[in-house]
XYZ file of C-alpha atoms in Angstrom:
553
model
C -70.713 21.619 135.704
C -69.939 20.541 132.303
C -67.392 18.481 133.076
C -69.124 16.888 135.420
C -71.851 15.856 133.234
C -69.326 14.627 130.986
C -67.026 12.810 133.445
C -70.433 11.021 134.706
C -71.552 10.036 131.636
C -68.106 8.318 130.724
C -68.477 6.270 134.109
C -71.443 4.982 133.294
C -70.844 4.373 129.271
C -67.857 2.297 131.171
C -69.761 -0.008 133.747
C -72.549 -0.466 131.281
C -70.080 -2.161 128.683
C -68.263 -3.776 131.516
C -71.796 -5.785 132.733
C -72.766 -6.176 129.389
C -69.809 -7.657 128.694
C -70.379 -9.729 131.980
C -72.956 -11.026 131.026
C -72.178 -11.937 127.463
C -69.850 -14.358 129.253
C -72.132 -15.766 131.454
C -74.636 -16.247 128.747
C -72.097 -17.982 126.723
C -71.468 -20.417 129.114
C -74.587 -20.859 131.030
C -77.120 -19.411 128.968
C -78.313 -16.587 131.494
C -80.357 -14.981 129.236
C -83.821 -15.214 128.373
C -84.992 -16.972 125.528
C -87.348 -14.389 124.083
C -83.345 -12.586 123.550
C -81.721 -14.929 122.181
C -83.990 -15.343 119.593
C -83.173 -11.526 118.670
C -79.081 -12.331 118.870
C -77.646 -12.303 115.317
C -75.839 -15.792 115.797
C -78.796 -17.447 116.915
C -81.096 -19.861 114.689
C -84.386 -20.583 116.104
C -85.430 -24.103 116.061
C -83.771 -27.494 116.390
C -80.504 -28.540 116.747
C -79.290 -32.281 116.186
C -77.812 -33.878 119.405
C -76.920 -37.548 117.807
C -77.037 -39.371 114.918
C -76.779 -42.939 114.593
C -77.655 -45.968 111.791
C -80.747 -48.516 112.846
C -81.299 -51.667 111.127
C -85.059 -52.880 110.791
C -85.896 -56.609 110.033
C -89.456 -57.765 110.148
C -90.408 -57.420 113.788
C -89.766 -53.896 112.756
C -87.057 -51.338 114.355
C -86.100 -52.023 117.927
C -85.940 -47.531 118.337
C -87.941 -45.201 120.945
C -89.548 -43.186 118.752
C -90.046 -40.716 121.470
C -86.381 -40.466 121.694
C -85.062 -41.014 117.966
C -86.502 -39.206 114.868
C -86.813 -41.288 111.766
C -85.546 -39.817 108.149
C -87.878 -41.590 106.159
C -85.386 -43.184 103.452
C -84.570 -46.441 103.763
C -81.096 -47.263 103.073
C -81.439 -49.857 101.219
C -84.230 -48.220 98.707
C -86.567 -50.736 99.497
C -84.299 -53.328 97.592
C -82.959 -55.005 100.877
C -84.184 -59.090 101.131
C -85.027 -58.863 104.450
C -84.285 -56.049 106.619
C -84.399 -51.919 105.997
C -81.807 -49.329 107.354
C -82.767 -46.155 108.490
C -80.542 -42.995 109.915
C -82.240 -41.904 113.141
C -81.571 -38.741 114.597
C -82.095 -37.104 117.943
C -83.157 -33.286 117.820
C -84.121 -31.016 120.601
C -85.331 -27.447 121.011
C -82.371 -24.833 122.175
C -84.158 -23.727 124.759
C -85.284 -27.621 125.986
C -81.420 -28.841 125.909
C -80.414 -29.738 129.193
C -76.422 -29.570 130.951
C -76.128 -33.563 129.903
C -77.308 -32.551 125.916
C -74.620 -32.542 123.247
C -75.109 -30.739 120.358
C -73.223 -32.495 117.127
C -70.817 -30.163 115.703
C -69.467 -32.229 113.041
C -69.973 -35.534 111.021
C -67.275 -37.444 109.527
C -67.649 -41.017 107.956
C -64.828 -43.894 107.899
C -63.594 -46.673 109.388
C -60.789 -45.175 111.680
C -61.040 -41.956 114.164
C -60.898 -39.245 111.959
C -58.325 -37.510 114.544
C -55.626 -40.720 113.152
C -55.680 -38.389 110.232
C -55.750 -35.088 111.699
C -52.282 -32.921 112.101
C -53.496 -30.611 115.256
C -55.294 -33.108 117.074
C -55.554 -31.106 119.711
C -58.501 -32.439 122.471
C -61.283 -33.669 120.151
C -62.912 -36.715 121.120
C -65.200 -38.333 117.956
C -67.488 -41.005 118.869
C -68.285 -44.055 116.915
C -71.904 -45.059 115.698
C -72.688 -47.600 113.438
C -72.480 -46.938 109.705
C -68.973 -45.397 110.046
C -70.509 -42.376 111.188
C -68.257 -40.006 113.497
C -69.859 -37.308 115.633
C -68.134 -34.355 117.537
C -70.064 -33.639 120.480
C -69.645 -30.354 122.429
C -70.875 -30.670 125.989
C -71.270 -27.007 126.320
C -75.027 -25.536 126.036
C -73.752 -22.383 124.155
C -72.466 -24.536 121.120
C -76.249 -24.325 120.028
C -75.883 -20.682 119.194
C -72.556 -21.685 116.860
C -72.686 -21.655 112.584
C -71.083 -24.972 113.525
C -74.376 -26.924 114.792
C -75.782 -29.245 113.087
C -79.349 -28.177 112.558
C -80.586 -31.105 109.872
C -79.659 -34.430 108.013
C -80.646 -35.558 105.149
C -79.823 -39.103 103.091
C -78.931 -38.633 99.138
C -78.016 -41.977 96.688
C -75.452 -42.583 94.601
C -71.478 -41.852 93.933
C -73.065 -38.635 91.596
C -75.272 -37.202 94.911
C -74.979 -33.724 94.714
C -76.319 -31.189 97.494
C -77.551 -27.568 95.728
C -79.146 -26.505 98.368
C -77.382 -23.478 100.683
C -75.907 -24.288 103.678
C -75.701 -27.917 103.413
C -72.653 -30.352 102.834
C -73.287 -33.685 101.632
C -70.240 -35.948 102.885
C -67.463 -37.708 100.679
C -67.841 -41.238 101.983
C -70.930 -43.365 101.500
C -72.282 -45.416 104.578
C -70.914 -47.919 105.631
C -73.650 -50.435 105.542
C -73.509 -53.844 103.432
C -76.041 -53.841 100.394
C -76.051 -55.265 96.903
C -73.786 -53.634 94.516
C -76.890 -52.742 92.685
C -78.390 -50.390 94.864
C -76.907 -46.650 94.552
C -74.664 -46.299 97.927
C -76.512 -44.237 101.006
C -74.627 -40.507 101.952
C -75.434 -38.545 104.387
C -75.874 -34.359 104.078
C -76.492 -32.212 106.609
C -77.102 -28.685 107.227
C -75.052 -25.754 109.615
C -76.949 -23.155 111.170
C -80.499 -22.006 110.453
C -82.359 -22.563 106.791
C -80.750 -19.983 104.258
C -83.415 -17.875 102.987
C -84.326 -18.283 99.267
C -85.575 -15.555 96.816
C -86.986 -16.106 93.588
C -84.949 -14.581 90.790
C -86.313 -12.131 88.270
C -85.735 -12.402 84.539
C -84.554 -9.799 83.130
C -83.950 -8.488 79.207
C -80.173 -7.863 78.819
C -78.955 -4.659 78.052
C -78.424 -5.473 74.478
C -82.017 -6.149 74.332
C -81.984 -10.182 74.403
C -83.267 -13.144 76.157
C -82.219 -16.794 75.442
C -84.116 -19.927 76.656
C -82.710 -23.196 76.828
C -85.282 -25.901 76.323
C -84.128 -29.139 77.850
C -86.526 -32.131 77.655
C -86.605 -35.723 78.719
C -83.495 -35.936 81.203
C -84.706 -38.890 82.392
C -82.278 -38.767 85.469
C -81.839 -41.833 88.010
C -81.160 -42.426 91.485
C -77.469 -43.603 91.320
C -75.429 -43.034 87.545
C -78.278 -44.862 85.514
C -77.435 -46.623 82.217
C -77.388 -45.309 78.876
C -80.279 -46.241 76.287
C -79.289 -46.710 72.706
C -76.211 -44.475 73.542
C -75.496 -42.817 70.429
C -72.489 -42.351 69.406
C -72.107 -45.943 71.170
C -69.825 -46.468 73.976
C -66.838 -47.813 73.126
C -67.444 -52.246 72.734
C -67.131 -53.500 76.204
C -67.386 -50.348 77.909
C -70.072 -49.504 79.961
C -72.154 -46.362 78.972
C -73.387 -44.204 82.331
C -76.608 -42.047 81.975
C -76.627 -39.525 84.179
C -72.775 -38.271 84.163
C -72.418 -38.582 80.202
C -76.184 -36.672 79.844
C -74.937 -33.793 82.541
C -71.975 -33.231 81.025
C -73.857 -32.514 77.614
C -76.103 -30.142 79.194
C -73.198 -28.526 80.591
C -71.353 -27.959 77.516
C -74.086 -26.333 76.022
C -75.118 -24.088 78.869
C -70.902 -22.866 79.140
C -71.324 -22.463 74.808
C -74.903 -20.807 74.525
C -75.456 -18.853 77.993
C -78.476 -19.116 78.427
C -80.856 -15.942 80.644
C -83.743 -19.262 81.642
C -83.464 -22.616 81.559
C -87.374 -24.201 80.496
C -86.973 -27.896 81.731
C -90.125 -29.131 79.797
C -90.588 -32.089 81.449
C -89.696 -36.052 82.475
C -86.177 -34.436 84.253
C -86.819 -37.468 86.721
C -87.148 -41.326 84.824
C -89.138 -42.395 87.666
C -88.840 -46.496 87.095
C -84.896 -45.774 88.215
C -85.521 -42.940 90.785
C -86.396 -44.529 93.838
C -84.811 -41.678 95.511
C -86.674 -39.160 93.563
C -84.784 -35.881 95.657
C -81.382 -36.857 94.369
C -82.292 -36.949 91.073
C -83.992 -33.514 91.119
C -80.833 -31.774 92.561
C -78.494 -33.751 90.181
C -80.225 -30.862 86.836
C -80.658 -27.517 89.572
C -77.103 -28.063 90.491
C -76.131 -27.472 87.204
C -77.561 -23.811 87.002
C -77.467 -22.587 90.349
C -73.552 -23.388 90.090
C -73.960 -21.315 86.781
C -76.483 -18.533 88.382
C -79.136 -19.760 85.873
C -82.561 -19.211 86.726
C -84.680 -22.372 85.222
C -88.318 -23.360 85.436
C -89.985 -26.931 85.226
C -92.921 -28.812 84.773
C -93.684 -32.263 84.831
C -94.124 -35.240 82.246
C -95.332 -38.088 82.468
C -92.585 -40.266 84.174
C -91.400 -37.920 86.807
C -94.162 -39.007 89.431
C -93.390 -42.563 88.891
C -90.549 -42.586 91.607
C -90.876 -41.638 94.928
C -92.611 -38.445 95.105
C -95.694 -37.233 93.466
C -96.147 -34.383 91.890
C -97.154 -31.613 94.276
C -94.378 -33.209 96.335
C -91.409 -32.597 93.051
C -93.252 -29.131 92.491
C -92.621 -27.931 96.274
C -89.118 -29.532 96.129
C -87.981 -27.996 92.733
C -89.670 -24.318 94.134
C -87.712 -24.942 97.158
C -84.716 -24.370 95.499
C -82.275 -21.629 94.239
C -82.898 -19.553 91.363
C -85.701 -21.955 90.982
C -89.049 -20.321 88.856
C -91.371 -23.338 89.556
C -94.324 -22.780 91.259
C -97.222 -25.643 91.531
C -99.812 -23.155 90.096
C -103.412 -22.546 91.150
C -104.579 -25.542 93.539
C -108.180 -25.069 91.293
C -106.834 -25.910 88.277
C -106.049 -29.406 87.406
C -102.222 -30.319 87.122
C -99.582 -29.634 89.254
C -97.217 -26.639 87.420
C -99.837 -24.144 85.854
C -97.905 -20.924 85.954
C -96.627 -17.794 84.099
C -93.279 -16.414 83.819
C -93.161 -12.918 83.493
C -89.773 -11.104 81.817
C -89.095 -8.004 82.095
C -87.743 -5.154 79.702
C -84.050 -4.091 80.138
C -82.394 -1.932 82.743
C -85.153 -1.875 85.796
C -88.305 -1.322 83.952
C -91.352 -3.052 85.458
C -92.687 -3.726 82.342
C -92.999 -6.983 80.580
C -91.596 -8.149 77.511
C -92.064 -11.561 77.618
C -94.322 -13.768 78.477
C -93.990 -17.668 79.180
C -96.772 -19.511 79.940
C -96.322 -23.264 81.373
C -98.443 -25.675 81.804
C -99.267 -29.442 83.163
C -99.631 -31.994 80.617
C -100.668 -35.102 83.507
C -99.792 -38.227 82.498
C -102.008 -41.480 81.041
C -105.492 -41.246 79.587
C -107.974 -41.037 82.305
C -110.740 -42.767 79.784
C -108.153 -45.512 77.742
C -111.770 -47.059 76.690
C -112.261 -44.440 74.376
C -109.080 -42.848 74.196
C -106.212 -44.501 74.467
C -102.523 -43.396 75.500
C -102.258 -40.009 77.206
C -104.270 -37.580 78.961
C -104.633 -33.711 77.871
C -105.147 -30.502 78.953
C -108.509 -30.207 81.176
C -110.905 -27.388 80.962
C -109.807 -25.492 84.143
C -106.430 -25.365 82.307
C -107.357 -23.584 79.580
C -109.711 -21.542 81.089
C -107.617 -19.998 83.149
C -104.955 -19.915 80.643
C -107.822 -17.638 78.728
C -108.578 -15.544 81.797
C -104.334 -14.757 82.810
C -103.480 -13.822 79.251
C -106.530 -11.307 79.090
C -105.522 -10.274 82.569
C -101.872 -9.619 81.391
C -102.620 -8.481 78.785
C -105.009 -5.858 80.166
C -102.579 -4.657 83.056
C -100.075 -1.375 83.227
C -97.168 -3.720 83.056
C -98.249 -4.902 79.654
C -100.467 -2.116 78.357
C -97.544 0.283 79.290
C -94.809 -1.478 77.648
C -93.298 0.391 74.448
C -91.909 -2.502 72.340
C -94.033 -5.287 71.019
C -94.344 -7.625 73.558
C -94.251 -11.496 73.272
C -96.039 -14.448 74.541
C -95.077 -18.165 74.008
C -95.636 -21.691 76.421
C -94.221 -25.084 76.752
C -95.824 -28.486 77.719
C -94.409 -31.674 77.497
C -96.890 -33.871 76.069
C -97.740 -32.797 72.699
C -101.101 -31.418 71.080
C -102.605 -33.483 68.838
C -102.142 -30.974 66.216
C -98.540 -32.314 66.401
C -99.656 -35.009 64.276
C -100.543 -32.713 60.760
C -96.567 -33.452 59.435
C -98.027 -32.154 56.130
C -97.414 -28.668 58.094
C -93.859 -29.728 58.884
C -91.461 -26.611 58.226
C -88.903 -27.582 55.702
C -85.197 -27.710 57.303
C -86.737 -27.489 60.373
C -86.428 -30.884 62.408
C -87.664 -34.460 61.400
C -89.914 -36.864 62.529
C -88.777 -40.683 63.054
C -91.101 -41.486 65.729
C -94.912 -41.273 65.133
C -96.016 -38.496 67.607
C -97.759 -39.767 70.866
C -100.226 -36.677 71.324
C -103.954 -37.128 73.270
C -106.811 -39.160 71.737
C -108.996 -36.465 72.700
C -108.323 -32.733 71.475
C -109.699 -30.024 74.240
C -109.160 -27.230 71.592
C -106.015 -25.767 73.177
C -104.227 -25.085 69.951
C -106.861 -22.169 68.943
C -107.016 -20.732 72.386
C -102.901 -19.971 72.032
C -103.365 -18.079 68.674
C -106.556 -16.081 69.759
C -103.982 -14.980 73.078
C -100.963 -14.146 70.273
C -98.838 -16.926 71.589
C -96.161 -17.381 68.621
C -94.772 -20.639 69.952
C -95.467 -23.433 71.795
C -93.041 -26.214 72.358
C -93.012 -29.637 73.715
C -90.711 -33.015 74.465
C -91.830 -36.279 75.093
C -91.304 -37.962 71.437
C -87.590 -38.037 71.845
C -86.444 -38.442 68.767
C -88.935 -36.061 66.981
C -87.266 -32.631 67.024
C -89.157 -31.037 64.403
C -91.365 -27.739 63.849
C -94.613 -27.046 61.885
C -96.930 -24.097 61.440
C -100.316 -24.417 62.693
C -103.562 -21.747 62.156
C -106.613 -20.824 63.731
C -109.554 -23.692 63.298
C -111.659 -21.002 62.117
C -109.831 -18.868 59.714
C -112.569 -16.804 58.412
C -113.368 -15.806 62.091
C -112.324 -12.063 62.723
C -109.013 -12.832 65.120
C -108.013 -9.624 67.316
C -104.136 -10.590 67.700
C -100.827 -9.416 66.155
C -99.800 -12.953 64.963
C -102.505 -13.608 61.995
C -103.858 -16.577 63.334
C -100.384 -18.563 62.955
C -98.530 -20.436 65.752
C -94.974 -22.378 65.629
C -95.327 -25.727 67.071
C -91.751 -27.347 67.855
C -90.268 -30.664 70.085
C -87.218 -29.857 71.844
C -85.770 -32.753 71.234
C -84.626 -35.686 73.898
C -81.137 -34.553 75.822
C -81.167 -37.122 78.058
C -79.030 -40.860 77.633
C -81.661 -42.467 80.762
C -84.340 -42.551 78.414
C -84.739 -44.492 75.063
C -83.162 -43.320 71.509
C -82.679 -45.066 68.707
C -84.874 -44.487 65.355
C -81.387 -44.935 63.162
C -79.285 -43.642 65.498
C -80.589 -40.579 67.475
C -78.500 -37.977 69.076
C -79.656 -36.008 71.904
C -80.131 -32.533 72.028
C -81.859 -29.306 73.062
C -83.343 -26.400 71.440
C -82.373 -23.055 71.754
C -84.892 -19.596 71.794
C -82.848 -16.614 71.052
C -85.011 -13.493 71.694
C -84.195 -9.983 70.026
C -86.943 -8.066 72.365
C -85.871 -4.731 70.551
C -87.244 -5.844 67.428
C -89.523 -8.439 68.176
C -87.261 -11.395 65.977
C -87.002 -14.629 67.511
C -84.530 -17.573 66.317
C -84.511 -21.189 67.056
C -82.188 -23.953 66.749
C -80.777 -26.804 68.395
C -77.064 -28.100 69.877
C -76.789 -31.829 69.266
C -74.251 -33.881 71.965
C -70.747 -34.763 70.868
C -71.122 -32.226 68.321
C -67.537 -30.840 68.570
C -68.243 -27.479 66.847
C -70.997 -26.305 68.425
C -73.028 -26.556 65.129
C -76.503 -24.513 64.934
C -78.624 -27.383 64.059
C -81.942 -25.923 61.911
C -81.703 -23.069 62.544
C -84.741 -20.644 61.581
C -86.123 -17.535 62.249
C -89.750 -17.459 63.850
C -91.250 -14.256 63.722
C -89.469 -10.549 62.883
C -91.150 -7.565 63.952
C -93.891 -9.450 65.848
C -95.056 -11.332 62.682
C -94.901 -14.986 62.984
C -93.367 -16.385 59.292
C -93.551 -19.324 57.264
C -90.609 -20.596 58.105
């Protein structure tokens, strides 16, 4: 009897594999299978697949495309810069379950002037097809192709021999379009994308086990669409040499993320020099390819040229966020600003308590009222109000309250305060001040609502070529102050790293600042790395507070 039950249950185990497997074949090549399962299958990414790809040219009767056919990626080719015509990369896209037997799905995309199998060893039976733009498309005729890592699922259009792609799963392509344009405007590539969207997690910082944390404040990239040109390069290019931005500026913030190794990058602001970004996107991934390469979380927020491209700023927030290893978020949508947001770090090993806090925050742009005060704007009520109501919060909560060390607190903005102006209270050996500081007309009183929330630091950009700190105290110093930090505050510029925006003021040289973070003992250190500095040098360096006390300097 046993055996029986046994030898039964073999012969089916057998003709159940042997239809399965059936039917994995048929599915494969006809798609026999419901829909509802393939969306369950492990090689199968819901959504859209690309089908063709091809290169329209507009002129002023506008472009001769069936828009019920053809999707348009809205970037025109020719940035906007053409005399009279635009170029557009169209794209036709279909739901997996909608293809039909006569849909191809595009498998590949090559660009050039010859068929890419002329340069191909095992040529085998691949047949590319020509579109305009010396674009190249492998086609597979078969429905299953869909279900392949191989599809293309998306396209995108970067700018610029520098056009980097950070984000997972895509593949930006070698060779620029092949479309005629003035030398002037940053060439067109295409990038597409295999397979579904690749998921993206936000990082956590983390103390390391040697109980540190070091922040990298870069400000003022002023990155371009294209390689950008160098402003008051200094040291000066060689005479007759030309001096690109963007390259020589990356490769400085390189250097100095290899040397210092950095836990958080704080990008405080103007990473995109909007007058040359008229493809806003490429600039953006040009600075998070440089730490997700590195595995370098880094958070941003905006100054007052990065909106002054293509995209505004919710649009560069949700980009930036969008990202890997990326800490932005746009903040609360009733607060003014786009970027109003804490970073929380946590103590060592896998604590869930925090040891540091970072709060960042939106500095806009221009004075809203230039009648009556002229230059820039500053930091709304909402802002600080709800600065006010998340530190108490914080500070109030088991991850904070629980925490056994002294914990921290400091923020970054990237215009200044006006309190930036009081250079009497500039820390000797500290940083200088060439440039007279461009802070608000109006003060909204953020200064003493940092102290009262024991925020030791704040730091800004904007002023390039200021790179000084000073020591600031409470308006009120009689008043009875309930904080660790005795009513004292370090207020520091970062210093301008990048070569797309100006220098000068007898012969500037960019740099960052560093924030090196002994959470164990509650000392903090700052200094700055200046480019084509050789050595490495530790430029001002100074300690900030020891033991939680914030010092003179």
């Amino acid at each position: 009897m046993t055996r029986r039950i046994v030898r039964t249950s073999i012969q089916l185990a057998s003709i159940t594999s042997i239809v399965l497997f059936l039917i994995f074949l048929l599915d494969n090549r006809y798609r026999v299978l419901p829909n509802k399962i393939h969306t369950y299958l492990p090689i199968h990414h819901p959504g859209l697949v690309i089908t063709d790809i091809t290169v329209t040219i507009c002129f002023f009767s506008g472009c001769n495309v069936d828009t019920k056919v053809w999707h348009h990626i809205e970037k025109d080719l020719y940035l906007d810069q053409g005399w009279f015509s635009h170029a557009y990369v169209h794209v036709q896209r279909k739901k997996e379950e909608e293809l039909l037997d006569a849909d191809r799905v595009v498998l590949d995309v090559r660009i050039g002037r010859l068929d890419p199998v002329t340069s191909e060893k095992n040529k085998g039976d691949k047949q590319w097809e020509s579109r305009p733009g010396g674009i190249w498309l492998l086609r597979s005729a078969k429905r299953h192709a869909s279900d392949s890592q191989k599809a293309i699922t998306a396209v995108d259009v970067l700018f610029g021999a520098d056009a980097v792609e950070p984000r997972p799963g895509w593949e930006i392509k070698d060779q620029a379009l092949l479309i005629s344009s003035s030398a002037d405007i940053p060439e067109p590539r295409l990038s597409v994308r295999r397979g579904p969207p690749h998921p993206v997690t936000k990082p956590i910082p983390r103390v390391r086990k040697d109980g540190k944390f070091k922040i990298l404040q870069v400000a003022d990239l002023h990155l371009s669409t294209g390689l950008g040109t160098c402003r008051d390069p200094e040291p000066p290019s060689p005479e007759g040499s030309h001096c690109d931005a963007d390259p020589r500026t990356l490769e400085f913030i390189g250097s100095v993320l290899d040397s210092e190794k950095p836990d958080l990058v704080i990008l405080s602001g103007d990473q995109v020099n909007g007058e040359t970004a008229p493809d806003a996107q490429t600039a953006v991934f040009k600075f998070a390819e440089l730490f997700i390469k590195r595995n370098i979380p880094y958070a941003t927020i905006l100054g007052n040229h990065d909106d002054e491209g293509s995209l505004d700023r919710g649009a560069l927030m949700s980009l930036t966020e969008s990202l890997p290893l990326s800490l932005s978020e746009p903040g609360p949508a009733t607060v003014d600003g786009v970027g109003n947001y804490v970073v929380e770090v946590l103590a060592r090993g896998t604590s869930t308590h925090s040891a540091l806090t970072i709060y960042l925050l939106d500095t806009h742009g221009y004075s809203p009222d230039e009648a009556h005060f002229k230059g820039y704007d500053w930091l709304k009520k909402s802002q600080i109000d709800w600065f006010k109501e998340t530190a108490q919060t914080l500070k109030n909560s088991p991850s904070h309250k629980d925490y056994t060390h002294i914990h921290l607190n400091m923020a970054f903005l990237h215009i200044p305060l006006p309190e930036f102006r009081n250079l009497d209270k500039m820390i000797h050996g500290a940083g200088s001040a060439p440039e007279t500081p461009t802070a608000p007309g109006f003060n909204s009183g953020f200064k003493d609502a940092l102290i009262e929330n024991d925020i030791f630091a704040v730091s800004c950009g904007h002023d390039h070529a200021n790179d000084y700190c000073l020591l600031e105290h409470h308006s009120a110093p009689s008043k009875e102050l309930q904080h660790s930090i005795d009513g004292k505050l370090w207020m520091c510029y970062g210093g301008g790293s990048g070569f797309g925006g100006y220098g000068g003021y007898g012969g500037y040289k960019r740099r960052v600042r560093v924030w090196d973070l002994d959470l164990g003992s509650a000392r903090v250190e700052t200094w700055k790395k200046v480019e084509g500095d050789p050595d490495g040098t530790k430029v001002d360096e100074k300690v900030v507070t020891d033991g939680g006390r914030v010092l003179n300097g």
